[in-house]
Structures are given as C-alpha cells and as structure tokens.
Short mmCIF file of C-alpha atoms in Angstrom, two decimals:
data_model
loop_
_atom_site.label_atom_id
_atom_site.label_comp_id
_atom_site.label_asym_id
_atom_site.label_seq_id
_atom_site.Cartn_x
_atom_site.Cartn_y
_atom_site.Cartn_z
CA GLY A 1 -2.84 4.01 -16.46
CA ALA A 2 -0.90 6.37 -14.27
CA VAL A 3 2.64 5.41 -13.41
CA VAL A 4 4.74 6.13 -10.37
CA SER A 5 8.42 5.27 -10.42
CA GLN A 6 10.99 4.96 -7.66
CA HIS A 7 14.73 5.12 -7.87
CA PRO A 8 16.74 3.22 -6.94
CA SER A 9 14.90 -0.08 -6.74
CA TRP A 10 17.43 -1.33 -4.25
CA VAL A 11 20.37 0.20 -2.42
CA ILE A 12 22.99 -0.99 0.02
CA CYS A 13 24.74 1.58 2.15
CA LYS A 14 27.10 1.61 5.08
CA SER A 15 25.99 2.55 8.56
CA GLY A 16 26.29 6.29 9.16
CA THR A 17 25.84 7.34 5.56
CA SER A 18 22.78 8.95 4.00
CA VAL A 19 20.74 7.65 1.12
CA LYS A 20 18.19 9.38 -1.07
CA ILE A 21 15.17 7.70 -2.63
CA GLU A 22 13.22 9.37 -5.43
CA CYS A 23 9.54 9.04 -6.20
CA ARG A 24 8.23 10.37 -9.50
CA SER A 25 4.76 10.59 -10.97
CA LEU A 26 5.47 10.03 -14.65
CA ASP A 27 2.30 11.12 -16.38
CA PHE A 28 0.41 13.25 -13.88
CA GLN A 29 1.09 15.95 -11.35
CA ALA A 30 0.84 15.25 -7.66
CA THR A 31 0.80 18.00 -5.06
CA THR A 32 0.78 15.28 -2.43
CA MET A 33 2.72 12.05 -2.18
CA PHE A 34 2.88 9.47 0.55
CA TRP A 35 5.83 7.53 1.91
CA TYR A 36 5.37 4.11 3.47
CA ARG A 37 7.72 1.74 5.19
CA GLN A 38 7.27 -2.01 5.16
CA PHE A 39 9.21 -4.43 7.35
CA PRO A 40 9.53 -8.04 6.19
CA LYS A 41 6.23 -9.87 6.26
CA GLN A 42 4.45 -6.86 7.71
CA SER A 43 2.00 -4.26 6.50
CA LEU A 44 2.68 -0.84 5.08
CA MET A 45 3.05 1.86 7.66
CA LEU A 46 2.52 5.44 6.57
CA MET A 47 5.58 7.50 7.46
CA ALA A 48 4.74 10.89 6.10
CA THR A 49 2.75 12.96 3.65
CA SER A 50 4.87 14.95 1.23
CA ASN A 51 3.43 18.30 0.20
CA GLU A 52 4.65 20.25 -2.80
CA GLY A 53 5.82 23.68 -1.76
CA SER A 54 5.48 23.12 1.96
CA LYS A 55 6.74 20.97 4.79
CA ALA A 56 5.97 17.30 4.98
CA THR A 57 3.55 15.99 7.57
CA TYR A 58 5.01 13.17 9.61
CA GLU A 59 3.09 10.41 11.35
CA GLN A 60 3.46 9.98 15.06
CA GLY A 61 6.70 8.29 16.01
CA VAL A 62 8.53 9.05 12.76
CA GLU A 63 11.71 11.09 13.24
CA LYS A 64 11.52 14.03 10.87
CA ASP A 65 15.23 14.79 11.23
CA LYS A 66 16.12 11.27 10.23
CA PHE A 67 13.73 10.89 7.34
CA LEU A 68 13.98 14.10 5.35
CA ILE A 69 11.31 14.63 2.76
CA ASN A 70 11.44 17.18 -0.01
CA HIS A 71 8.68 17.66 -2.56
CA ALA A 72 10.68 19.63 -5.09
CA SER A 73 8.18 19.73 -7.92
CA LEU A 74 4.73 18.52 -8.88
CA THR A 75 6.20 15.23 -10.09
CA LEU A 76 9.04 14.53 -7.67
CA SER A 77 9.32 13.76 -3.98
CA THR A 78 12.49 12.55 -2.29
CA LEU A 79 13.05 10.69 0.95
CA THR A 80 16.52 10.95 2.46
CA VAL A 81 17.43 8.55 5.22
CA THR A 82 20.14 10.37 7.17
CA SER A 83 22.83 8.65 9.20
CA ALA A 84 21.37 5.29 8.33
CA HIS A 85 21.60 2.38 10.74
CA PRO A 86 20.87 -1.32 10.21
CA GLU A 87 17.46 -0.91 11.83
CA ASP A 88 16.53 1.46 8.98
CA SER A 89 16.80 -1.45 6.57
CA SER A 90 13.36 -1.85 5.08
CA PHE A 91 11.22 -1.66 1.96
CA TYR A 92 10.15 1.91 1.24
CA ILE A 93 7.15 2.54 -0.99
CA CYS A 94 5.74 5.81 -2.23
CA SER A 95 2.35 6.60 -3.64
CA ALA A 96 0.76 9.52 -5.40
CA PRO A 97 -2.96 10.31 -5.59
CA ARG A 98 -4.47 11.27 -8.90
CA GLY A 99 -7.79 13.04 -9.03
CA LEU A 100 -10.55 11.33 -10.96
CA ALA A 101 -14.20 12.16 -11.56
CA GLY A 102 -16.42 12.99 -8.62
CA GLY A 103 -13.67 14.21 -6.36
CA TYR A 104 -12.22 10.73 -5.90
CA TYR A 105 -8.45 10.26 -5.76
CA GLU A 106 -6.90 7.02 -6.96
CA GLN A 107 -3.63 6.05 -5.27
CA TYR A 108 -0.84 4.91 -7.54
CA PHE A 109 2.04 3.08 -5.93
CA GLY A 110 5.66 2.98 -6.86
CA PRO A 111 7.45 -0.38 -7.14
CA GLY A 112 9.32 0.16 -3.89
CA THR A 113 12.95 0.60 -2.85
CA ARG A 114 14.71 -1.97 -0.74
CA LEU A 115 17.26 -0.38 1.57
CA THR A 116 19.88 -2.49 3.28
CA VAL A 117 22.19 -0.82 5.75
CA THR A 118 25.32 -2.76 6.62
CA ALA B 1 -10.14 7.85 11.83
CA GLN B 2 -10.27 4.58 9.97
CA SER B 3 -8.90 1.14 10.83
CA VAL B 4 -8.76 -2.23 9.11
CA THR B 5 -8.63 -5.71 10.58
CA GLN B 6 -7.49 -8.75 8.69
CA LEU B 7 -7.93 -11.58 11.13
CA ASP B 8 -6.13 -14.24 9.13
CA SER B 9 -2.39 -13.73 8.88
CA GLN B 10 -2.01 -16.78 6.66
CA VAL B 11 -4.45 -18.86 4.63
CA PRO B 12 -3.25 -22.18 3.18
CA VAL B 13 -5.35 -23.63 0.39
CA PHE B 14 -5.01 -26.26 -2.30
CA GLU B 15 -4.95 -25.36 -5.95
CA GLU B 16 -8.40 -25.07 -7.59
CA ALA B 17 -10.11 -24.74 -4.20
CA PRO B 18 -12.17 -21.65 -3.33
CA VAL B 19 -10.79 -19.08 -0.92
CA GLU B 20 -12.08 -16.18 1.16
CA LEU B 21 -9.83 -13.59 2.78
CA ARG B 22 -11.56 -11.63 5.49
CA CYS B 23 -11.47 -7.89 6.04
CA ASN B 24 -13.35 -5.77 8.54
CA TYR B 25 -13.09 -2.03 8.89
CA SER B 26 -14.19 0.76 11.17
CA SER B 27 -14.78 4.37 10.29
CA SER B 28 -16.77 7.35 11.48
CA VAL B 29 -17.33 8.48 7.89
CA SER B 30 -18.27 6.81 4.62
CA VAL B 31 -15.42 4.92 3.06
CA TYR B 32 -13.84 3.60 -0.06
CA LEU B 33 -12.47 0.06 0.22
CA PHE B 34 -9.63 -1.65 -1.59
CA TRP B 35 -7.81 -4.93 -1.96
CA TYR B 36 -4.18 -4.95 -3.07
CA VAL B 37 -1.87 -7.84 -3.88
CA GLN B 38 1.87 -7.83 -3.33
CA TYR B 39 4.22 -10.38 -4.80
CA PRO B 40 7.66 -10.86 -3.19
CA ASN B 41 9.91 -7.82 -3.47
CA GLN B 42 7.39 -5.94 -5.52
CA GLY B 43 5.08 -2.99 -5.01
CA LEU B 44 1.33 -3.08 -4.61
CA GLN B 45 -1.10 -3.97 -7.37
CA LEU B 46 -4.74 -2.96 -7.08
CA LEU B 47 -7.02 -6.00 -7.27
CA LEU B 48 -10.34 -4.24 -6.90
CA LYS B 49 -12.08 -1.35 -5.17
CA TYR B 50 -15.47 -0.37 -3.87
CA LEU B 51 -16.44 3.26 -4.36
CA SER B 52 -20.23 3.15 -4.52
CA GLY B 53 -23.10 1.34 -6.19
CA SER B 54 -23.23 -2.44 -6.45
CA THR B 55 -21.88 -4.07 -3.34
CA LEU B 56 -20.36 -6.94 -5.33
CA VAL B 57 -17.14 -5.81 -6.95
CA LYS B 58 -15.23 -7.79 -9.52
CA GLY B 59 -11.51 -7.33 -9.95
CA ILE B 60 -8.57 -8.70 -11.84
CA ASN B 61 -7.37 -12.30 -11.86
CA GLY B 62 -10.86 -13.66 -11.09
CA PHE B 63 -11.14 -12.07 -7.65
CA GLU B 64 -14.29 -10.45 -6.30
CA ALA B 65 -15.30 -8.82 -3.04
CA GLU B 66 -18.55 -7.91 -1.39
CA PHE B 67 -19.13 -4.76 0.62
CA ASN B 68 -21.36 -5.34 3.63
CA LYS B 69 -22.11 -2.08 5.37
CA SER B 70 -24.03 -3.58 8.28
CA GLN B 71 -21.18 -5.94 9.10
CA THR B 72 -18.50 -3.42 8.09
CA SER B 73 -16.82 -6.10 6.02
CA PHE B 74 -15.21 -6.35 2.62
CA HIS B 75 -14.20 -9.98 2.18
CA LEU B 76 -12.22 -11.08 -0.86
CA ARG B 77 -13.13 -14.28 -2.68
CA LYS B 78 -11.98 -16.42 -5.56
CA PRO B 79 -13.83 -19.56 -6.63
CA SER B 80 -10.74 -21.44 -7.80
CA VAL B 81 -7.19 -20.42 -6.92
CA HIS B 82 -3.98 -21.03 -8.82
CA ILE B 83 -0.44 -21.53 -7.62
CA SER B 84 0.34 -18.10 -9.04
CA ASP B 85 -2.12 -16.52 -6.58
CA THR B 86 0.37 -17.14 -3.78
CA ALA B 87 1.10 -13.66 -2.48
CA GLU B 88 0.36 -11.18 0.28
CA TYR B 89 -3.05 -9.53 0.17
CA PHE B 90 -3.82 -6.23 1.84
CA CYS B 91 -7.20 -4.74 2.56
CA ALA B 92 -7.25 -0.94 2.77
CA VAL B 93 -9.75 1.78 3.59
CA LYS B 94 -9.93 5.46 2.83
CA GLY B 95 -12.43 7.88 4.27
CA LYS B 96 -14.40 9.83 1.68
CA GLY B 97 -12.88 13.27 1.39
CA PHE B 98 -9.53 12.05 2.69
CA GLN B 99 -6.46 10.96 0.78
CA LYS B 100 -4.78 8.71 3.34
CA LEU B 101 -5.05 4.97 2.84
CA VAL B 102 -5.08 2.81 5.94
CA PHE B 103 -3.88 -0.75 5.46
CA GLY B 104 -4.67 -3.94 7.26
CA THR B 105 -1.89 -6.19 8.47
CA GLY B 106 -2.11 -8.41 5.40
CA THR B 107 -3.00 -12.03 4.72
CA ARG B 108 -0.53 -14.40 3.14
CA LEU B 109 -2.28 -16.73 0.71
CA LEU B 110 -0.37 -19.96 0.24
CA VAL B 111 -1.59 -22.12 -2.63
CA SER B 112 -0.19 -25.60 -2.81
CA PRO B 113 -0.62 -28.29 -5.48
#
C-alpha cells in the first residue's frame, strides 16, 4: 500500500527557535497534503491544506505566519513552526490523498511527529 | 460541511465481551465514512471504510461497521475484544467530491482482563 513518511518522528526544541517537519509520499505523487495537530487525548484538528505550486490554505484560527507550509514538490510538504513556544507542543500528523478508481481519494497518514518545546 | 459526533469519550469493557462504538454524522452531500484506530504515540491506521454498496462493512482485526443512512450513523462493532484492542478510535467523514476528512472527537476503548 501507499506509504507516507514524516521526519523527524520526535523533536525537542527550545522556546523561540524554529523547527521543520517533513512529510513525504514515498510511492505516489500528491499535489495536496494535509497537516493535522493533535493535543493529548484529543482528536485531530486540520490545520492547513498544502498545495503543490501554490499557497497553502489555512483553517480558521491557524496562524499562517507561525505555521509555514511549503509544498516543494509532488512528494514533499514541510511544516515549519516558527518561534516555537511551549503551547505549540503537540503531535503533528500529515496525510496525502491518493486517487483511486471512480474518482475516490484514499487518505494515507504519516506516523506523526511529536514536538516538545521547552 | 460535514461533522461527526462520537458520544462516548471512553468505553470500558472486559476481554472477550462484545463492544459497540457509536458514530453519528451530518452532511449536506453524500459521504464516505471511515473508522481509524490510533495506538499510543502512533499515527492513524484505517480499520474500515464505507464507500458504497453493502451497508455492512468488515475491516481488519475482526471489526465491522454498519452504515445507516436514515439514522446517519456508522457504529463500529466487534463481537469479542482483546486486550490488544485498547486504543483510541476515530470516526471520520468525507463528502463525496471533497478531499478533507472530518474527524470525531474519538472514543477510548479500554479492555481489561
């Protein structure tokens, strides 16, 4: 089946620094990728839709200047958390849709990246 | 727009007992429905999905779900649970023609011996 990877799987950074998380579709091309955020014991909240070759679309309430998204190629999207603060500590998950028969898109999820800001 | 409601935040059950996790959705368009499982500190694993056809869907690990259009429900069931089924379960909906998945708040299944 299709595979989506994320790197790193976990990262600890100091408050005020920036951290970049990569999401790759390993065996298919994805013009769109999705970034989710999950707080402990809570559901996944969609942060933004990453679009290859154009600007990302952010969900209401998500700071686009804080969470920079770049969809550099058809297999890579990056999320950069700028000037991170402890409240940005969370589990970040990406997904990529892959087109199947009948116009249906299956979502493939990455394993997630746990960010801890100290 | 679509929305998903999982009324039970936590479901405790004894090993080998049956379990049902409830999911209701709302949508102004036809939908695809999904159940995902998440083990601690891991990503999401697709348990099963309803796209069309038979309303009873069978998935991995012995789970099944039934799509009920009139009640806008997609409840997940397993006739006999194992300790290893302890995890967080998320119901999700996607409108046909859309790519965004909308997740419910999740149900924590706690299986005890």
